[in-house]
Coordinates of C-alpha atoms in Angstrom, one line a residue:
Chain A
X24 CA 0.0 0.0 0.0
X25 CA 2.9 2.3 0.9
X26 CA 5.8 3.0 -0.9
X27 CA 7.9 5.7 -0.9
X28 CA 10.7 7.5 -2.5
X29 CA 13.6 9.6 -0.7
X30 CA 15.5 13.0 -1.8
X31 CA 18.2 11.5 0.4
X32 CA 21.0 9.6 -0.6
X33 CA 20.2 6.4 0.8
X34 CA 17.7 5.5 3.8
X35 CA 19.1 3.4 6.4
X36 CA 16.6 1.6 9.0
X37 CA 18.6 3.8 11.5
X38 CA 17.6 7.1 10.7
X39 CA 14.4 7.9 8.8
X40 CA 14.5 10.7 6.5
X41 CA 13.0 13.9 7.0
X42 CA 12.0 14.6 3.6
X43 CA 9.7 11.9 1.6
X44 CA 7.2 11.0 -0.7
X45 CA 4.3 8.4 0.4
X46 CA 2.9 6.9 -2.5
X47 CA -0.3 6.0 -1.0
X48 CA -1.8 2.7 -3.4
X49 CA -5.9 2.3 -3.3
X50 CA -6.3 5.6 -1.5
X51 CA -7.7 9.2 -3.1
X52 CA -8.7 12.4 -2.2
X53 CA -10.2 11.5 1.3
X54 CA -7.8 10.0 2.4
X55 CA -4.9 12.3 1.1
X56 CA -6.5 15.3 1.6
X57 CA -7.7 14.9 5.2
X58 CA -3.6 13.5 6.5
X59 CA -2.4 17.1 4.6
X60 CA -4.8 19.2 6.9
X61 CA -3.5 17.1 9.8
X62 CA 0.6 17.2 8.5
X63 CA 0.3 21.3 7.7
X64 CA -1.2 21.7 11.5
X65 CA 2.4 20.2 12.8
X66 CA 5.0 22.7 13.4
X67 CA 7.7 20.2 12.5
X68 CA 6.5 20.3 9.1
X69 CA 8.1 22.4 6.5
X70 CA 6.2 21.6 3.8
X71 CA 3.2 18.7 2.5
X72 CA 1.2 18.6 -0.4
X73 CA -0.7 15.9 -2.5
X74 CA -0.9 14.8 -5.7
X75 CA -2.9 12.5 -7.6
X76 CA -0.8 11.6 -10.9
X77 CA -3.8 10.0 -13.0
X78 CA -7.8 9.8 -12.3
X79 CA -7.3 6.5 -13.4
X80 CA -4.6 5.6 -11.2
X81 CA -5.6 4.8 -7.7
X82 CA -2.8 6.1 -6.2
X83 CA -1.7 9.4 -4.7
X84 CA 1.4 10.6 -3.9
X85 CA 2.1 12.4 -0.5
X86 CA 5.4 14.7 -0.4
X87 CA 6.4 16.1 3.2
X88 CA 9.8 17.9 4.5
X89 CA 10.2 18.2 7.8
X90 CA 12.2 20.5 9.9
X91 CA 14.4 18.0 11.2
X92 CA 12.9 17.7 14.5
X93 CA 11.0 14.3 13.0
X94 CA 11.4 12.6 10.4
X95 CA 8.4 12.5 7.4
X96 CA 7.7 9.1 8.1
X97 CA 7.0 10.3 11.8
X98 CA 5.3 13.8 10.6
X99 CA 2.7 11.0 8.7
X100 CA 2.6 8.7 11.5
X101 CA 1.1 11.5 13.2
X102 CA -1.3 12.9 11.2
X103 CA -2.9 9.5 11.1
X104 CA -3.2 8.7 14.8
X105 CA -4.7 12.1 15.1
X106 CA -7.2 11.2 12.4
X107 CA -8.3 8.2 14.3
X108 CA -8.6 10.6 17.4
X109 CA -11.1 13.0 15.6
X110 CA -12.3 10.2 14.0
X111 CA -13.2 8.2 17.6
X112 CA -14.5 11.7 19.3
X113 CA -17.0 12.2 16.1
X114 CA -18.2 8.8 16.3
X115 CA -19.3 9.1 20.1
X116 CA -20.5 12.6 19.8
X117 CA -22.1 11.4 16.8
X118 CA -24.1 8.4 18.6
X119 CA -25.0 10.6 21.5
X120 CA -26.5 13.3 19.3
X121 CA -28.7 10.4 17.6
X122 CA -29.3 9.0 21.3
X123 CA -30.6 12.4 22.9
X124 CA -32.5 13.2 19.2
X125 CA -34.2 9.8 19.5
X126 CA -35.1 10.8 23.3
X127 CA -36.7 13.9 22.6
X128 CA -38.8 12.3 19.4
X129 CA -39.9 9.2 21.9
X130 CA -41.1 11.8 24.4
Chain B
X27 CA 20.4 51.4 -7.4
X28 CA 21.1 54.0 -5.0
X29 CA 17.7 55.5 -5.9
X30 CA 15.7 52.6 -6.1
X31 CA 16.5 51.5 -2.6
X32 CA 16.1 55.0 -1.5
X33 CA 12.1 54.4 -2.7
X34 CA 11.7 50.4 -1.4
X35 CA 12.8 52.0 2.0
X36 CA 10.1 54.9 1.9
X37 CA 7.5 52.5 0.8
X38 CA 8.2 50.4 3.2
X39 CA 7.6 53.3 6.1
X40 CA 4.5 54.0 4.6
X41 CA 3.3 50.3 4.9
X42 CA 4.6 50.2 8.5
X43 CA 2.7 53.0 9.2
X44 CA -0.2 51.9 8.0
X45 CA 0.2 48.8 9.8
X46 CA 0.9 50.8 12.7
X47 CA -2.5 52.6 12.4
X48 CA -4.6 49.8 12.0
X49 CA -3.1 48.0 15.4
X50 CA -4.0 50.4 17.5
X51 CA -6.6 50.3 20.3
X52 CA -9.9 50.0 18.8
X53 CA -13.2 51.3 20.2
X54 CA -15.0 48.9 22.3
X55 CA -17.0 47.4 20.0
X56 CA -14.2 46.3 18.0
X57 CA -12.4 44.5 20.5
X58 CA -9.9 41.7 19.3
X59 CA -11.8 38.8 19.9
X60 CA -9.7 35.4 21.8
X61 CA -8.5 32.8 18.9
X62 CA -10.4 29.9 19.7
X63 CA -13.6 28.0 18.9
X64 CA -15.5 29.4 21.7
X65 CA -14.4 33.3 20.3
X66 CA -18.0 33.8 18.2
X67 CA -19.7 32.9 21.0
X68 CA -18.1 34.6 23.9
X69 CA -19.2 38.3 24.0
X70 CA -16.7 40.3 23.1
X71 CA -15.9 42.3 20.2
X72 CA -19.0 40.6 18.6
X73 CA -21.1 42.2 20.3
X74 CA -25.0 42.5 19.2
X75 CA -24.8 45.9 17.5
X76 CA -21.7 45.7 15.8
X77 CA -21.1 42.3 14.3
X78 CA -22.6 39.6 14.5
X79 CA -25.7 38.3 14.7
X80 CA -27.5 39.0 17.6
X81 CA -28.2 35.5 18.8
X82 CA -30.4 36.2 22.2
X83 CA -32.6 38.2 19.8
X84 CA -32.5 35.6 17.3
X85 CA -33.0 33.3 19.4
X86 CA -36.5 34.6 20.1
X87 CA -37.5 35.6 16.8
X88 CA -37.2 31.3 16.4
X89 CA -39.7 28.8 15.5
X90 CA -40.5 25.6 14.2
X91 CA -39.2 22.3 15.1
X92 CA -35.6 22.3 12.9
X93 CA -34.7 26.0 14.7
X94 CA -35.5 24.5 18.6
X95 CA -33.3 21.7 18.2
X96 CA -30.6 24.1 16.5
X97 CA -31.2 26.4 19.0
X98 CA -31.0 23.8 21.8
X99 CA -27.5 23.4 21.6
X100 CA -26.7 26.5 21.7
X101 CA -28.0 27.3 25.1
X102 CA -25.8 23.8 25.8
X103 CA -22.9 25.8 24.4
X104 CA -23.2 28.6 26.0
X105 CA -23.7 27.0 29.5
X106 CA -20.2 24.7 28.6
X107 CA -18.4 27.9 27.8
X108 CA -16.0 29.1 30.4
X109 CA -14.4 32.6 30.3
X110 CA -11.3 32.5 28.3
X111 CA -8.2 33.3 29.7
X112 CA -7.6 36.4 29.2
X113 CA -3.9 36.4 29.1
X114 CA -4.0 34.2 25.7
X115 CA -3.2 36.1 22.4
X116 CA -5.7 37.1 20.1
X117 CA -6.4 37.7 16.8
X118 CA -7.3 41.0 15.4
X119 CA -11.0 41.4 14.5
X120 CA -10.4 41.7 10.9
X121 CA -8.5 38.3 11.2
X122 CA -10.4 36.2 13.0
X123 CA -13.8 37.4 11.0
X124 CA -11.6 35.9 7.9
X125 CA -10.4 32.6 10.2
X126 CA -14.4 32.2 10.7
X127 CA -16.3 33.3 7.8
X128 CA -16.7 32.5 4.4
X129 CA -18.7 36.1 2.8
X130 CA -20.8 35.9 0.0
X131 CA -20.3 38.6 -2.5
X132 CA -21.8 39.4 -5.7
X133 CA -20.0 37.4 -7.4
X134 CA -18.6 35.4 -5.7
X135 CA -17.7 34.1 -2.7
X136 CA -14.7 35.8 -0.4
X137 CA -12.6 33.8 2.3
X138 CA -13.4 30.9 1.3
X139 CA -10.7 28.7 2.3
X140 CA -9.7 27.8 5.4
X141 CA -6.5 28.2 7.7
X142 CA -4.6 25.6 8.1
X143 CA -1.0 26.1 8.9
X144 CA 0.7 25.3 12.1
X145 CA 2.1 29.0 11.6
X146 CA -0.1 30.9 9.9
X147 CA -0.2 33.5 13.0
X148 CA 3.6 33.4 14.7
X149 CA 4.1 36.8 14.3
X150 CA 0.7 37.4 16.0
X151 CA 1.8 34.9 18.7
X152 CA -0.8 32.7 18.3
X153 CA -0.3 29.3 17.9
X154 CA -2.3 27.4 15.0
X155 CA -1.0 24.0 15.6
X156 CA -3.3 20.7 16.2
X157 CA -4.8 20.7 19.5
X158 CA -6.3 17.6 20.1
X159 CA -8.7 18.8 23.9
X160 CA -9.2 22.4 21.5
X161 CA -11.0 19.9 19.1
X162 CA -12.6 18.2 21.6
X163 CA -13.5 21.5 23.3
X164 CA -14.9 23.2 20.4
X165 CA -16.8 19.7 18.2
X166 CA -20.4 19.5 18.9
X167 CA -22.8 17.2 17.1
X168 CA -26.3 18.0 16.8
X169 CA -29.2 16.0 14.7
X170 CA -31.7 18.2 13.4
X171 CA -33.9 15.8 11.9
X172 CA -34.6 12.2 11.0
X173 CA -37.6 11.5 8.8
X174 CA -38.6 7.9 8.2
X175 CA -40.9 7.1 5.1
X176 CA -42.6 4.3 6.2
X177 CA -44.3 3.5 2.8
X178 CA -41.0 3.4 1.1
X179 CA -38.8 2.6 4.7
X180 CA -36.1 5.6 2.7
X181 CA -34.9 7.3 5.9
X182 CA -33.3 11.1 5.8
X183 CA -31.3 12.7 8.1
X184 CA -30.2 16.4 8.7
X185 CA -27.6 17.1 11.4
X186 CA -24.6 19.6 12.2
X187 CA -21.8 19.0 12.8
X188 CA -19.7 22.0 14.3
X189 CA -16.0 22.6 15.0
X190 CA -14.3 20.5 12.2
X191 CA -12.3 21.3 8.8
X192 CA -13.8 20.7 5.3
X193 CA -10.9 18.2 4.6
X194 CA -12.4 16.1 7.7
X195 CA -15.9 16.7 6.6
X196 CA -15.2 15.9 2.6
X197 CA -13.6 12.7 4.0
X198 CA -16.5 11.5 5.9
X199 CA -19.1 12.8 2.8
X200 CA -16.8 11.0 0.4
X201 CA -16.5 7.5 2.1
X202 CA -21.0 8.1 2.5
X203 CA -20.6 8.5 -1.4
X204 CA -18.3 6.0 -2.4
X205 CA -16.9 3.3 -0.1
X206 CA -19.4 2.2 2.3
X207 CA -19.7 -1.5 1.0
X208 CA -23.5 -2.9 0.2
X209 CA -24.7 -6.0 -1.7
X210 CA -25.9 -5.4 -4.9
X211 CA -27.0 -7.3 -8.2
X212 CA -23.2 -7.8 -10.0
X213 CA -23.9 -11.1 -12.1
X214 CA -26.9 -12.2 -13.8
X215 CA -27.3 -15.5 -15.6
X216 CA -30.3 -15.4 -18.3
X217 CA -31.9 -19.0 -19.0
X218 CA -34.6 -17.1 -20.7
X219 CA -35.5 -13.9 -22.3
X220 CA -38.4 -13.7 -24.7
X221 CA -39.4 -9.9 -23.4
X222 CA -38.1 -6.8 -25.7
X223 CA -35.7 -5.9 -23.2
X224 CA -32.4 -6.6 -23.8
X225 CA -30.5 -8.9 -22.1
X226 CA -27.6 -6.2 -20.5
X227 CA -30.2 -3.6 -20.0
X228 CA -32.1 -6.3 -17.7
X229 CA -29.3 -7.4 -16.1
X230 CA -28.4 -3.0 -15.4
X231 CA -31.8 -2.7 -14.2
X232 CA -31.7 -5.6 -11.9
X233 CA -28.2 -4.2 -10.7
X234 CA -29.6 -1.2 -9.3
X235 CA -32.2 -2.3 -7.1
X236 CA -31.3 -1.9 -3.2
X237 CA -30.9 -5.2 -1.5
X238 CA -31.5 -4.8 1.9
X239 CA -28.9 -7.0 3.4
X240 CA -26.2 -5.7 5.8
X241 CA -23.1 -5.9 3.6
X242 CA -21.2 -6.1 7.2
X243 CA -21.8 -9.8 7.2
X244 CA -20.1 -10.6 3.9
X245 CA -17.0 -10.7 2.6
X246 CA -15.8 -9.5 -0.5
X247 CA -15.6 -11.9 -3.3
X248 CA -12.3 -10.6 -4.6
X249 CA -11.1 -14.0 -6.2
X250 CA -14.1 -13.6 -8.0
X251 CA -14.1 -17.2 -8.9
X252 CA -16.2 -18.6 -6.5
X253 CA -19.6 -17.7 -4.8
X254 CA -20.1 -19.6 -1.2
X255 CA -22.7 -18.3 1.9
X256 CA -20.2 -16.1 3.0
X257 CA -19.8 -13.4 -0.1
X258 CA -23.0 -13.4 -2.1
X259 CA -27.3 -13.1 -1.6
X260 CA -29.0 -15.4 -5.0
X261 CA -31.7 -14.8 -6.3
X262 CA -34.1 -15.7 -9.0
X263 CA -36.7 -13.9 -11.2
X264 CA -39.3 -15.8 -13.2
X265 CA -41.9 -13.8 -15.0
X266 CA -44.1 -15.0 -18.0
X267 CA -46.9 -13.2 -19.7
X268 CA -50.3 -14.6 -20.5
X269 CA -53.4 -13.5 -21.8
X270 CA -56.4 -15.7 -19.9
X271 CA -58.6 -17.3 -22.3
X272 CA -62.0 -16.9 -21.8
X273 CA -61.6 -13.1 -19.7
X274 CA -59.0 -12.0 -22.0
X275 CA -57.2 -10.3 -19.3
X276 CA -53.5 -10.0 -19.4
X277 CA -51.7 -11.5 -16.5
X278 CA -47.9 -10.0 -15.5
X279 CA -47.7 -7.4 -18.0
X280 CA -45.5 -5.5 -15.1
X281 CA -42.6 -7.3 -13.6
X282 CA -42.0 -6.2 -10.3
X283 CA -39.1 -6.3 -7.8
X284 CA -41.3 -8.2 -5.5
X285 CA -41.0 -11.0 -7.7
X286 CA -37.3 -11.8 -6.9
X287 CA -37.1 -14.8 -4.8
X288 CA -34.2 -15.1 -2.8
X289 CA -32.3 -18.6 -2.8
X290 CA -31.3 -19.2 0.7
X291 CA -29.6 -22.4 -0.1
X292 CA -28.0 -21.0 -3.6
X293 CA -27.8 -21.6 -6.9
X294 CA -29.9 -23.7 -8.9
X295 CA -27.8 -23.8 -11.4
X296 CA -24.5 -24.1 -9.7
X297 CA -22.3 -25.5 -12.6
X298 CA -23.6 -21.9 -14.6
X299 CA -23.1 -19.6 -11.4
X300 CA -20.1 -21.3 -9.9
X301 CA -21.7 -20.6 -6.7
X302 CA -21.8 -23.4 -4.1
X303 CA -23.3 -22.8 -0.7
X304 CA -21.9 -25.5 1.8
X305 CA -25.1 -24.3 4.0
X306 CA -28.3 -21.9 4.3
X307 CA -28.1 -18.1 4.9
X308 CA -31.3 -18.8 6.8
X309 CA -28.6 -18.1 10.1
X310 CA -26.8 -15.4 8.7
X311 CA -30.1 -13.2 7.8
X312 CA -33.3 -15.1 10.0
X313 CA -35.3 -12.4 8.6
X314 CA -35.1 -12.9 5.0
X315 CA -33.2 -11.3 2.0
X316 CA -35.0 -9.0 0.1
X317 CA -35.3 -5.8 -2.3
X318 CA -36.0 -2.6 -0.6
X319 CA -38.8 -1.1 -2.3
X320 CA -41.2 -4.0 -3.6
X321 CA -42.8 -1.9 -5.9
X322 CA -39.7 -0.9 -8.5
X323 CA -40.9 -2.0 -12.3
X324 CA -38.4 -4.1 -14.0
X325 CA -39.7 -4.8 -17.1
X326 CA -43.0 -4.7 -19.3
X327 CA -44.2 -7.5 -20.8
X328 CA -46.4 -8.5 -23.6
X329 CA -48.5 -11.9 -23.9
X330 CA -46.2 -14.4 -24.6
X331 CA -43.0 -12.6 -23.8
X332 CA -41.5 -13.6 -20.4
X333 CA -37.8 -14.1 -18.7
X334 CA -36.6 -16.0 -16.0
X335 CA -32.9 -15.3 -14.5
X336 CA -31.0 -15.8 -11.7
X337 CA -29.2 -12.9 -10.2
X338 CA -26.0 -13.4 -8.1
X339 CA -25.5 -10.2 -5.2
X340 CA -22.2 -9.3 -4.1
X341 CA -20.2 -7.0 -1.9
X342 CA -19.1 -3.8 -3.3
X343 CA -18.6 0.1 -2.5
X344 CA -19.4 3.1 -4.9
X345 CA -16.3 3.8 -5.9
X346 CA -16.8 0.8 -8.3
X347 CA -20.4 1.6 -9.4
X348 CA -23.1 3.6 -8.0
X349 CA -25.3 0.8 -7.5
X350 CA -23.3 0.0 -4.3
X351 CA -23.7 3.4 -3.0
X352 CA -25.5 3.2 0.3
X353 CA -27.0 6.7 -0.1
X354 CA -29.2 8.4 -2.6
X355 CA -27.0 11.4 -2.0
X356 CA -25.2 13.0 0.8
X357 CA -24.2 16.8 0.9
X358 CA -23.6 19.4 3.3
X359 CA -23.8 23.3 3.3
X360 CA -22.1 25.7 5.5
X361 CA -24.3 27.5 8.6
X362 CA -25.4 30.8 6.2
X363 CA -25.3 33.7 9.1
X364 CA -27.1 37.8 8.1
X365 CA -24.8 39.8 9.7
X366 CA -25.7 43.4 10.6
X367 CA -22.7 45.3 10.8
X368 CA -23.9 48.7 12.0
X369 CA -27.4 49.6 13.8
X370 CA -30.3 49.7 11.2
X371 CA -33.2 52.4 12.3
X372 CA -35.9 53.9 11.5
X373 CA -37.1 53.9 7.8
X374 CA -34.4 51.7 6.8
X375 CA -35.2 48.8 9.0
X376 CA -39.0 49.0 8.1
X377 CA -38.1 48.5 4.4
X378 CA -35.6 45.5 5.2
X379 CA -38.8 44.2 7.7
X380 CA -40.6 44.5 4.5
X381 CA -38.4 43.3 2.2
X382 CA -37.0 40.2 3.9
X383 CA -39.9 39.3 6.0
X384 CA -39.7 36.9 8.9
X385 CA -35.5 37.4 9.0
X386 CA -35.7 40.9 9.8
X387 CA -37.7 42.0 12.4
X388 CA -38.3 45.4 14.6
X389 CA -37.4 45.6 18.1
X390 CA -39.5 48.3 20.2
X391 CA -37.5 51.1 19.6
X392 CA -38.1 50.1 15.8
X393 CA -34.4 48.9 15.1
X394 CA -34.0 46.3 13.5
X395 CA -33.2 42.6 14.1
X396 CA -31.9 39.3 12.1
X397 CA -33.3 36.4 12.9
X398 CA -31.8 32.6 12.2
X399 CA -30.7 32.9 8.8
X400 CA -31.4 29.0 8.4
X401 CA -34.5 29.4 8.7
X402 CA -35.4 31.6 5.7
X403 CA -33.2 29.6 3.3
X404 CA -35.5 31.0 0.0
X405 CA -34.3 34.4 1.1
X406 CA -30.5 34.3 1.3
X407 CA -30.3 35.1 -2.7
X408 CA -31.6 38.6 -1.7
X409 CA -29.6 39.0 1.0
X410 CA -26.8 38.7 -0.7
X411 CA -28.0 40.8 -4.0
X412 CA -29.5 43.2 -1.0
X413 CA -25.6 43.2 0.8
X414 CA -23.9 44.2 -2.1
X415 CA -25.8 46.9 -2.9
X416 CA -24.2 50.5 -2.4
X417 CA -26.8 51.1 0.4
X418 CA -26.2 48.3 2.5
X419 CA -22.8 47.3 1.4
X420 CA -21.4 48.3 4.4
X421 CA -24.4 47.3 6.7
X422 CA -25.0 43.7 6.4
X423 CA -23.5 40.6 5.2
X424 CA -24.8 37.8 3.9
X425 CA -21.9 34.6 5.3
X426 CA -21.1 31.5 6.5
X427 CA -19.3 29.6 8.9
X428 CA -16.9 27.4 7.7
X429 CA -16.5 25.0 10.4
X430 CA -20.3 24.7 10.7
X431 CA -21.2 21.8 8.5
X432 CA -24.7 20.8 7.9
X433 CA -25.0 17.5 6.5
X434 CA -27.6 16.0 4.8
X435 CA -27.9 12.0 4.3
X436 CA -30.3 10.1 2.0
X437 CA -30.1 6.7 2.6
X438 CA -31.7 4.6 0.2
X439 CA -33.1 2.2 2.9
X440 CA -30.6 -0.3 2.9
X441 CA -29.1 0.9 6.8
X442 CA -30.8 3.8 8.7
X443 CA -28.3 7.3 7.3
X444 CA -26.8 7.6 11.2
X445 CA -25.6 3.9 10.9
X446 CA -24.5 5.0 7.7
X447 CA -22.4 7.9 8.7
X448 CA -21.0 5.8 11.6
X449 CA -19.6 3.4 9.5
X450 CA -18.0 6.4 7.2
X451 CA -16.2 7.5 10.3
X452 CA -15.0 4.3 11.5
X453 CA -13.9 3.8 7.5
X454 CA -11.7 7.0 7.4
X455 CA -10.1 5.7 10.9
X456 CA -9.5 2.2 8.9
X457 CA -8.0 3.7 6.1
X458 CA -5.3 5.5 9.0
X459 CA -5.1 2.4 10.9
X460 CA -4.1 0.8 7.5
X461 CA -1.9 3.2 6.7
X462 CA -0.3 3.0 9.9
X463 CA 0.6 -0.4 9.8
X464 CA 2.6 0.1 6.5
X465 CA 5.1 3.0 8.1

């Protein structure tokens, strides 16, 4: 699913680079789209952007450069555990705002 | 060069100066308002008669079921917020009407994107970056409506969701759209067709009917090869038409999707289908597989004419053909806000009264007062021709907040549209979790 490509030289299993493009395989515009809001809201990243080379590839391409601090692989790591926090806070809020709608149409 | 330099640096004085000037202390009704989620709510610097809508008075000037419920929650709101700290940074007025609001102009729309870097405001001091307990501080849910059609069992849904980013909102309208698997129609094996119908256009038709089967207890049938209980619904369709001899009436003219009977135990013709079921699905689904609507026309047919298939279900999402889409549709708009941005009096308020009734309204001392923009959705195309008129251009607004998303979900009966939009969250959470594992 994840492949990437480095700027770097070469990327030893020591240190991760800081600079890197994710190709992302079976994943779009949600997915993409919603990690670049979460990478561009981290300090530690310099830059991130998306691209999807074809429509009728289904693959898009993540680019990030980090300050240093982290490396990208890091930077990506996370923007997605902070998706699946939003992600588990909208679901309960989500499911008590049905439960107390459902309350006030039984009463 | 000398010259040139001499210019940059006296241009860049006057800009300084001008930036001086518009820092300075403001009257009070300008105040900068606190950076935050809670700043449009908390009192200052939007206060009723400058900008802003005046929510206590619109509050009263409500009605109906959809604006109590809305309403509802912002009492809750308000009775959450606490008094920000008041040492925190803020952002100028001018800024943080941009950071909220999304203005509709003549021609188009101004602001409309929203701000997303970590640093957009260092030199303001204020920090931008994710905030996990700002998020949680600042989300609300609310359902405004659920409507059930119990003649066609099609349920709607309208609800807000408040305090989130369009990228996070697009994600969750996208997966509705597009990857929330469903079983639908994919193969269909004709013994028979004698009707005028062609045999792919049948087979389309019978594809887009909504199986009402929870696609949760299949799997997908990516091999493709074989069909077993565990990653396909079977069912078969036998309609002939006949004209009764003595009466002369003709008998199933209309083919209806009532007449699909499902095949619990699979394939008749297994050797054709290359689906073998080692058991029933009587266990998996106790209550019986079957279309959605009953009453969706197939096919006409003539006396004589008939067909007889059998149809094959599998799982699939949207993203691979509508017919797996779980929804009709699913949108959402941004919370549309009239914004008076200077008192309104006298003659002028009567004609907006008149003009706009039911959004503008008089208070006793004949000033005049917006009510909940949501409410009078048919008259926000005035507004906004109104707002950009010389007269009022500098008086009201006609905007929208852009982290106030109001969804709208369509289901098309196959799962009630709040089950639906659970399972596009827990989808997008997947898809990081996925990810996750490959880094």
């Amino acid at each position: 699913m994840v492949t990437t490509t480095t700027a770097a030289a070469s990327s030893s299993d020591a240190q991760e680079p800081s600079s890197e493009t994710f190709m992302l395989e079976n994943e779009d515009h949600t997915l993409a789209n919603a990690l670049r809001f979460f990478l561009n809201k981290n300090p530690h990243v310099e830059f991130c952007g998306y691209s999807s080379p074809h429509p009728a590839d289904d693959v898009v391409n993540v680019r990030i450069q980090t300050t240093g601090e982290i490396s990208a692989a890091e930077a990506l790591r996370q923007a997605c555990r902070s998706c699946q926090e939003v992600c588990a806070h909208v679901n309960t809020c989500f499911k008590d705002a049905v439960a107390r709608k459902h309350a006030s149409m039984s009463q | 060069m000398s010259c040139n330099r001499a210019a940059s640096v006296w241009r860049l004085a006057v800009k300084y100066s001008i930036c001086k000037r518009s820092s300075r202390p403001r009257p009070a009704s300008q105040e900068p308002v606190t950076l935050g989620p809670e700043a449009h709510k908390s009192a200052q610097g939007f206060s009723a008669s400058s900008i802003g809508m005046p929510r206590k008075k619109a509050r009263q000037s409500d009605g109906g079921a959809t604006a109590s419920a809305y309403v509802k929650s912002e009492d809750e709101g308000d009775d959450d917020a606490q008094p920000e700290p008041t040492d925190r940074p803020t952002l100028p007025h001018h800024l943080q009407v941009q950071h909220d609001y999304m203005v509709a102009g003549e021609h188009l729309n101004y602001n409309t994107s929203t701000v997303t870097s970590a640093l957009a405001y260092l030199g303001l001091g204020i920090d931008n970056q994710w905030d996990l307990d700002e998020f949680k501080r600042a989300f609300r849910a609310e359902v405004a409506w659920i409507s059930k059609d119990t003649a066609t069992s099609e349920e709607d849904m309208e609800f807000d969701l408040q305090g989130i980013d369009p990228a996070i909102a697009n994600a969750f309208r996208r997966i509705l759209l597009a990857e929330v698997p469903t079983m639908a129609i994919e193969h269909v094996f004709i013994i028979n067709n004698t009707s005028i119908i062609p045999d792919e256009m049948l087979a389309h038709r019978l594809g887009l009917i909504p199986i009402k089967a929870d696609a949760a207890l299949f799997q997908e049938n990516a091999a493709a090869d074989v069909g077993t209980e565990n990653n396909c619904i079977i069912f078969k369709l036998k309609a002939d038409c006949k004209k009764r001899v003595p009466s002369g009436t003709i008998v199933n003219d209309s083919v209806f999707s009532r007449q699909l009977v499902w095949l619990p135990k699979g394939s008749e013709i297994p050797d054709e289908t290359k689906c073998k079921f080692s058991g029933t699905q009587h266990s998996l689904m106790p209550e019986g597989c079957a279309p959605v609507h009953d009453d969706i026309l197939i096919a006409k047919l003539r006396p004589g004419q008939g067909f007889e298939v059998e149809c094959v279900a599998t799982k699939g999402n949207g993203a691979e053909h509508a017919k797996w889409s779980p929804v009709a549709t699913a949108w959402y708009r941004l919370l549309p806000e009239v914004a008076l941005l200077d008192d309104i009096t006298g003659a002028d308020a009567e004609e907006l009264a008149e003009k706009l009734p039911g959004l503008f309204t008089l208070d006793k001392s004949g000033a005049a007062v917006v009510g909940s923009a949501r409410d009078f959705p048919q008259l926000h195309e005035k507004v906004r021709a109104l707002a950009n008129e010389e007269r009022w251009r500098d008086r009201m607004q006609l905007r929208k907040r852009k982290d106030h998303f109001i969804f709208t979900v369509q289901s098309t009966g196959i799962l009630p549209p709040d089950e639906l939009f659970i399972r596009s969250v827990d989808e997008l959470s997947a898809k990081c979790g996925r990810l996750l594992e490959r880094l």
